[in-house]
Amino acid sequence: RFSCRRPGGGLVQPGGSLKLSCSVSGINFDAYDIAWFRQVPGKEREGVSCIHSRDGSTDYDGSVKGRFTISRDKAKNTVYLQMNNLKPEDTGVYYCGADHPWGSRCYFYDMDYWGKGTLVTVSS
């Protein structure tokens, strides 16, 4: 059973930074692409960033490109999302998900597995 532990989250001021983490268990970490999504009330969950299982290539939504960085520690089965220069519109519930690889890059498709969400609030 997929589990994502200790995601982090919290309240941060605009311009601040926050780092989310997802310690994955229950699946073969090396065999899955990992992605971060976020959701705000009244809207669908949207992909924020993903990292490919094979080569670690990454992708970002245009709204976070240059501010967010996804990375992984394969020895710890953990994926991180470093969020810098946060904006109020980054507020939402962030979810980590795992998906089987679809090709040579990661995608923001519906995930095979979802972790519990963590609330990130960017406000002064």
N, CA and C of each residue as an Amber inpcrd file, in Angstrom:
protein
   372
   0.8460000  -1.1910000   0.0000000   0.0000000   0.0000000   0.0000000
   0.8840000   1.2440000   0.0000000   0.6360000   2.1630000  -0.8960000
   1.4460000   3.3610000  -1.0290000   1.2410000   4.2690000   0.1690000
   2.3330000   4.8100000   0.6410000   2.2630000   5.7600000   1.7410000
   3.3000000   6.8440000   1.5140000   2.9340000   8.0550000   1.8290000
   3.8480000   9.1890000   1.7350000   3.8620000   9.8520000   3.0960000
   4.9530000   9.7470000   3.7720000   5.0370000  10.2330000   5.1430000
   5.7440000  11.5660000   5.2290000   5.3570000  12.3340000   6.2240000
   6.0190000  13.5850000   6.6090000   6.1090000  14.5680000   5.4580000
   5.0040000  14.9320000   4.8570000   5.0710000  15.8550000   3.7230000
   5.4580000  17.2700000   4.1070000   5.2030000  17.6800000   5.2910000
   5.5050000  19.0690000   5.6600000   4.3050000  19.9430000   5.4220000
   4.5130000  21.1390000   4.9730000   3.4340000  22.0820000   4.7870000
   3.3780000  23.0730000   5.9230000   2.4860000  24.0630000   5.8010000
   2.3500000  25.0540000   6.8560000   2.0770000  26.4220000   6.2920000
   2.2530000  27.4100000   7.1580000   2.0050000  28.8040000   6.8060000
   3.3260000  29.4990000   6.5320000   3.3740000  30.2330000   5.4360000
   4.5850000  30.9630000   5.0800000   4.1900000  32.2920000   4.4600000
   5.0180000  33.2950000   4.6510000   4.7330000  34.6110000   4.0900000
   5.0960000  34.6630000   2.6100000   4.4650000  35.5260000   1.8670000
   4.8450000  35.6980000   0.4570000   6.3250000  36.0110000   0.3370000
   6.9440000  35.3660000  -0.6480000   8.3810000  35.5060000  -0.8210000
   9.1870000  34.5010000  -0.0360000   8.5410000  33.7820000   0.8430000
   9.2350000  32.8160000   1.6790000   9.4270000  31.4800000   0.9810000
  10.0070000  30.5530000   1.7300000  10.3170000  29.2250000   1.1880000
   9.7480000  28.1410000   2.0900000   9.5360000  27.0030000   1.4790000
   9.0440000  25.8380000   2.2050000   9.4960000  24.6040000   1.4380000
   9.7860000  23.5470000   2.1700000  10.2110000  22.3100000   1.5170000
   9.2890000  21.1850000   1.9250000   8.6770000  20.5650000   0.9420000
   7.8450000  19.3920000   1.1790000   8.6720000  18.1440000   0.9230000
   8.3440000  17.1030000   1.6360000   9.0200000  15.8350000   1.4010000
   8.0070000  14.7000000   1.3920000   8.3390000  13.6770000   0.6690000
   7.4760000  12.5060000   0.5750000   8.3510000  11.2760000   0.7130000
   8.2920000  10.6520000   1.8690000   9.0170000   9.3980000   2.0890000
   8.1040000   8.2590000   1.6810000   8.4530000   7.6300000   0.5910000
   7.5680000   6.6540000  -0.0440000   7.7970000   5.2700000   0.5210000
   6.7150000   4.5750000   0.7690000   6.7870000   3.1730000   1.1510000
   5.6180000   2.4360000   0.5230000   5.7240000   1.1310000   0.4630000
   4.6340000   0.3280000  -0.0670000   4.7350000   0.0270000  -1.5490000
   5.6380000   0.6770000  -2.2390000   5.8410000   0.4110000  -3.6620000
   7.3400000   0.4010000  -3.9340000   7.6850000  -0.0700000  -5.1220000
   9.0860000  -0.0210000  -5.5490000   9.3940000   1.3990000  -6.0120000
  10.0990000   2.1430000  -5.1790000  10.3520000   3.5530000  -5.4490000
  11.0010000   3.7740000  -6.8100000  11.9040000   2.8830000  -7.1950000
  12.6540000   3.0610000  -8.4380000  11.8080000   2.8460000  -9.6780000
  10.6330000   2.2730000  -9.5190000   9.8120000   1.9010000 -10.6760000
   8.7020000   2.8900000 -10.9760000   8.5980000   3.9380000 -10.1890000
   7.4920000   4.8660000 -10.3510000   7.9670000   6.3050000 -10.5330000
   7.2740000   7.0120000 -11.4170000   7.4280000   8.4520000 -11.4690000
   6.7010000   9.0440000 -10.2680000   7.2630000  10.0910000  -9.7090000
   6.6480000  10.7440000  -8.5580000   6.2890000  12.1770000  -8.9420000
   5.1300000  12.6020000  -8.5150000   4.6710000  13.9390000  -8.8690000
   4.0390000  14.6240000  -7.6620000   4.1070000  15.9300000  -7.6820000
   3.3980000  16.7610000  -6.7170000   2.2620000  17.4670000  -7.4380000
   1.0950000  17.4220000  -6.8180000  -0.0760000  18.1220000  -7.3070000
  -0.5410000  19.0830000  -6.2130000  -1.3800000  20.0180000  -6.5840000
  -2.0140000  20.8610000  -5.5740000  -3.4560000  21.1080000  -5.9830000
  -4.2470000  21.3950000  -4.9580000  -5.6670000  21.6070000  -5.1910000
  -6.1610000  22.7220000  -4.2930000  -6.9540000  23.6080000  -4.8810000
  -7.6170000  24.6450000  -4.1080000  -9.1080000  24.4000000  -4.1850000
  -9.8710000  24.8810000  -3.2000000 -11.3180000  24.6350000  -3.2060000
 -11.9610000  25.1150000  -4.4950000 -12.8110000  24.2690000  -5.0430000
 -13.5440000  24.6220000  -6.2400000 -12.8110000  24.3610000  -7.5360000
 -11.5780000  23.8980000  -7.4330000 -10.7940000  23.6140000  -8.6310000
 -10.2970000  22.1740000  -8.6280000  -9.9650000  21.7070000  -9.8000000
  -9.4160000  20.3630000  -9.9090000  -7.9620000  20.3520000  -9.4530000
  -7.5360000  19.1760000  -9.0720000  -6.1430000  18.9940000  -8.7090000
  -5.2740000  19.2460000  -9.9410000  -4.1970000  19.9900000  -9.7690000
  -3.3390000  20.3130000 -10.9000000  -1.9100000  19.8720000 -10.6190000
  -1.2520000  19.4330000 -11.6760000   0.1340000  19.0060000 -11.5330000
   1.0500000  20.1820000 -11.3290000   1.9860000  20.0300000 -10.3970000
   2.9500000  21.0780000 -10.0850000   4.3320000  20.7080000 -10.5970000
   4.7630000  19.5080000 -10.2630000   6.0930000  19.0630000 -10.6720000
   6.1520000  17.5490000 -10.6310000   6.9990000  16.9860000 -11.4720000
   7.1590000  15.5310000 -11.4770000   8.6130000  15.1750000 -11.7820000
   8.9640000  13.9530000 -11.3920000  10.3230000  13.4650000 -11.6380000
  10.2410000  12.0410000 -12.1690000  10.9940000  11.7990000 -13.2220000
  10.9200000  10.5080000 -13.9010000  11.6840000   9.4460000 -13.1310000
  11.1410000   8.2490000 -13.1450000  11.7290000   7.1670000 -12.3660000
  13.0940000   6.7460000 -12.8760000  13.2660000   6.7490000 -14.2060000
  14.4930000   6.1580000 -14.7510000  15.6800000   7.0910000 -14.6760000
  15.5080000   8.3000000 -15.2200000  16.6710000   9.1850000 -15.3370000
  16.5870000  10.4330000 -14.4850000  15.5160000  10.5600000 -13.7280000
  15.3900000  11.7190000 -12.8510000  15.0690000  13.0150000 -13.5730000
  14.6930000  12.9220000 -14.8460000  14.2960000  14.1360000 -15.5430000
  13.0460000  14.7080000 -14.8930000  12.8880000  15.9990000 -14.9910000
  11.8160000  16.6800000 -14.2700000  10.9510000  17.5270000 -15.1960000
   9.7970000  17.8920000 -14.6830000   8.9170000  18.7950000 -15.4040000
   8.1810000  19.6510000 -14.3960000   7.7930000  20.8290000 -14.8230000
   7.1290000  21.7710000 -13.9400000   5.9740000  22.4510000 -14.6530000
   4.9580000  22.7760000 -13.8800000   3.9220000  23.6420000 -14.3980000
   4.5230000  25.0270000 -14.6030000   4.0590000  25.7310000 -15.6160000
   4.6210000  27.0370000 -15.9270000   4.5340000  28.0300000 -14.7890000
   3.5350000  27.8700000 -13.9360000   3.3380000  28.8250000 -12.8480000
   4.3990000  28.7030000 -11.7570000   5.1200000  27.5870000 -11.7150000
   6.1140000  27.3940000 -10.6570000   7.5260000  27.2640000 -11.1990000
   7.6520000  27.2220000 -12.4990000   8.9700000  27.0330000 -13.1040000
   9.8990000  28.1670000 -12.6790000  11.0950000  27.7990000 -12.2680000
  12.0610000  28.7890000 -11.7920000  11.9550000  29.0780000 -10.3130000
  10.8770000  28.6440000  -9.6850000  10.7060000  28.8780000  -8.2460000
  10.7050000  27.5660000  -7.4530000  10.1930000  26.5120000  -8.0500000
  10.1070000  25.2170000  -7.3710000  11.1500000  24.2670000  -7.9540000
  11.6590000  23.3960000  -7.1220000  12.6120000  22.3860000  -7.5560000
  12.2360000  21.0420000  -6.9500000  12.0570000  20.0520000  -7.8070000
  11.7860000  18.6990000  -7.3340000  13.0900000  17.9070000  -7.3770000
  13.2860000  17.0690000  -6.3920000  14.4910000  16.2520000  -6.3500000
  14.1600000  14.9550000  -5.6150000  15.0870000  14.0210000  -5.6620000
  14.8400000  12.7580000  -4.9770000  16.1280000  12.2270000  -4.3600000
  15.9530000  11.4650000  -3.3150000  17.0450000  10.7380000  -2.6700000
  16.6560000   9.2740000  -2.7430000  17.2510000   8.5510000  -3.6710000
  16.8550000   7.1660000  -3.8780000  17.2410000   6.2930000  -2.6980000
  18.2990000   6.6560000  -2.0030000  18.7060000   5.8690000  -0.8380000
  17.6800000   5.9610000   0.2820000  16.9480000   7.0630000   0.3230000
  15.9360000   7.2680000   1.3630000  14.5160000   7.0860000   0.8490000
  14.3690000   6.7210000  -0.4310000  13.0320000   6.6040000  -1.0360000
  12.2040000   7.8670000  -0.7910000  12.8210000   8.9990000  -0.9900000
  12.1710000  10.2620000  -0.6600000  12.2710000  11.2390000  -1.8270000
  11.1760000  11.9230000  -2.0600000  11.1210000  12.9900000  -3.0640000
  10.8460000  14.2990000  -2.3390000  11.5110000  15.3440000  -2.7690000
  11.3780000  16.6560000  -2.1560000  10.8110000  17.6590000  -3.1580000
  10.1480000  18.6640000  -2.6210000   9.7180000  19.7910000  -3.4270000
  10.1400000  21.0560000  -2.6880000  11.1960000  21.6820000  -3.1900000
  11.6540000  22.9420000  -2.6230000  10.8920000  24.0670000  -3.2960000
  10.2060000  24.8470000  -2.4880000   9.3700000  25.9280000  -3.0100000
   9.9380000  27.2580000  -2.5280000  10.3780000  28.0750000  -3.4590000
  10.9430000  29.3770000  -3.1430000  10.0930000  30.4880000  -3.7190000
  10.2940000  31.6800000  -3.1870000   9.5560000  32.8560000  -3.6590000
   8.0580000  32.5510000  -3.7540000   7.5320000  32.0190000  -2.6870000
   6.1320000  31.5970000  -2.6890000   5.1970000  32.7760000  -2.8390000
   4.0990000  32.5130000  -3.5160000   3.0990000  33.5330000  -3.7800000
   1.7600000  33.0840000  -3.1760000   0.8780000  34.0120000  -2.9040000
  -0.4350000  33.6170000  -2.3590000  -1.1620000  32.6090000  -3.2440000
  -0.9670000  32.6950000  -4.5380000  -1.6460000  31.7520000  -5.4380000
  -1.0620000  30.3490000  -5.3780000   0.0180000  30.1650000  -4.6410000
   0.5470000  28.8180000  -4.4210000  -0.1820000  28.1080000  -3.2860000
  -1.0340000  28.8270000  -2.6180000  -1.7960000  28.2320000  -1.5240000
  -2.6640000  27.0840000  -2.0220000  -2.6680000  26.0160000  -1.2740000
  -3.4890000  24.8760000  -1.6310000  -3.0890000  23.6450000  -0.8510000
  -3.7990000  22.5830000  -1.0770000  -3.4450000  21.2970000  -0.4920000
  -2.5500000  20.5750000  -1.5020000  -1.3800000  20.2250000  -1.0610000
  -0.3930000  19.5760000  -1.9250000  -0.4180000  18.0710000  -1.6930000
  -0.4060000  17.3400000  -2.8020000  -0.4410000  15.8800000  -2.7530000
   0.7630000  15.3110000  -3.4950000   1.2910000  14.2530000  -2.9490000
   2.3230000  13.4910000  -3.6430000   1.6710000  12.2570000  -4.2450000
   2.0580000  11.9230000  -5.4590000   1.4950000  10.7540000  -6.1080000
   2.5660000   9.9640000  -6.8350000   2.2700000   8.7080000  -7.0980000
   3.1840000   7.8300000  -7.8300000   2.4520000   7.2250000  -9.0110000
   3.1410000   7.1990000 -10.1450000   2.5150000   6.6940000 -11.3640000
   3.5120000   5.8090000 -12.1070000   3.0060000   4.7770000 -12.7610000
   3.8970000   3.9700000 -13.5660000   4.3900000   4.8140000 -14.7390000
   5.5940000   4.6130000 -15.1890000   6.1360000   5.4310000 -16.2780000
   5.3530000   5.2540000 -17.5700000   5.1090000   6.3750000 -18.2310000
   4.3880000   6.3380000 -19.5020000   5.3400000   6.4400000 -20.6920000
   6.5560000   6.8010000 -20.4580000   7.4930000   6.9620000 -21.5650000
   8.7920000   7.5300000 -21.0660000   9.3920000   8.3770000 -21.8880000
  10.7250000   8.8880000 -21.5730000  10.6930000  10.1480000 -20.7210000
   9.5240000  10.5730000 -20.3310000   9.4020000  11.7400000 -19.4670000
   8.2370000  11.4840000 -18.5150000   8.1680000  12.2980000 -17.4660000
   7.0500000  12.1570000 -16.5340000   5.8720000  13.0170000 -17.0010000
   4.7070000  12.6540000 -16.5490000   3.4930000  13.3540000 -16.9570000
   2.6290000  13.6430000 -15.7370000   1.6860000  14.5610000 -15.9000000
   0.7400000  14.8780000 -14.8400000  -0.5840000  14.1580000 -15.0860000
  -0.4860000  12.8830000 -15.3570000  -1.6840000  12.0820000 -15.5050000
  -2.2310000  11.7280000 -14.1260000  -3.3980000  11.1140000 -14.1080000
  -3.9200000  10.6090000 -12.8490000  -2.9600000   9.5600000 -12.3200000
  -2.6300000   9.6650000 -11.0590000  -1.6380000   8.8000000 -10.4380000
  -2.2210000   7.4300000 -10.0930000  -1.3240000   6.4480000 -10.0700000
  -1.7200000   5.1330000  -9.5830000  -1.9540000   5.1700000  -8.0780000
  -1.1580000   5.9640000  -7.3950000  -1.2440000   6.0510000  -5.9430000
  -1.1830000   7.5130000  -5.5140000  -1.8970000   7.8090000  -4.4540000
  -1.9050000   9.1520000  -3.8940000  -1.5760000   9.0970000  -2.4190000
  -0.7840000  10.0790000  -1.9810000  -0.5600000  10.2440000  -0.5640000
  -1.5760000  11.2210000   0.0020000  -1.5620000  11.3650000   1.3020000
  -2.4480000  12.3280000   1.9410000  -1.9620000  13.7430000   1.6390000
  -2.8730000  14.6570000   1.5620000  -2.5200000  16.0190000   1.2530000
  -1.9800000  16.7700000   2.4480000  -1.2390000  17.8130000   2.1490000
  -0.7380000  18.6900000   3.1960000  -1.0250000  20.1260000   2.7760000
  -1.4920000  20.9230000   3.7300000  -1.9100000  22.2770000   3.4100000
  -0.7150000  23.2240000   3.4300000  -0.5940000  23.9890000   2.3510000
   0.3900000  25.0620000   2.2620000  -0.3830000  26.3680000   2.1310000
  -0.1350000  27.2800000   3.0480000  -0.8110000  28.5680000   3.0320000
   0.2270000  29.6710000   2.9100000   0.0850000  30.4730000   1.8680000
   1.0030000  31.5930000   1.6580000   0.2180000  32.8730000   1.9140000
   0.5440000  33.4980000   3.0110000  -0.2260000  34.6730000   3.4100000
   0.5910000  35.5130000   4.3680000   0.3540000  36.8110000   4.3000000
   1.0190000  37.7020000   5.2460000   0.1320000  37.9400000   6.4580000
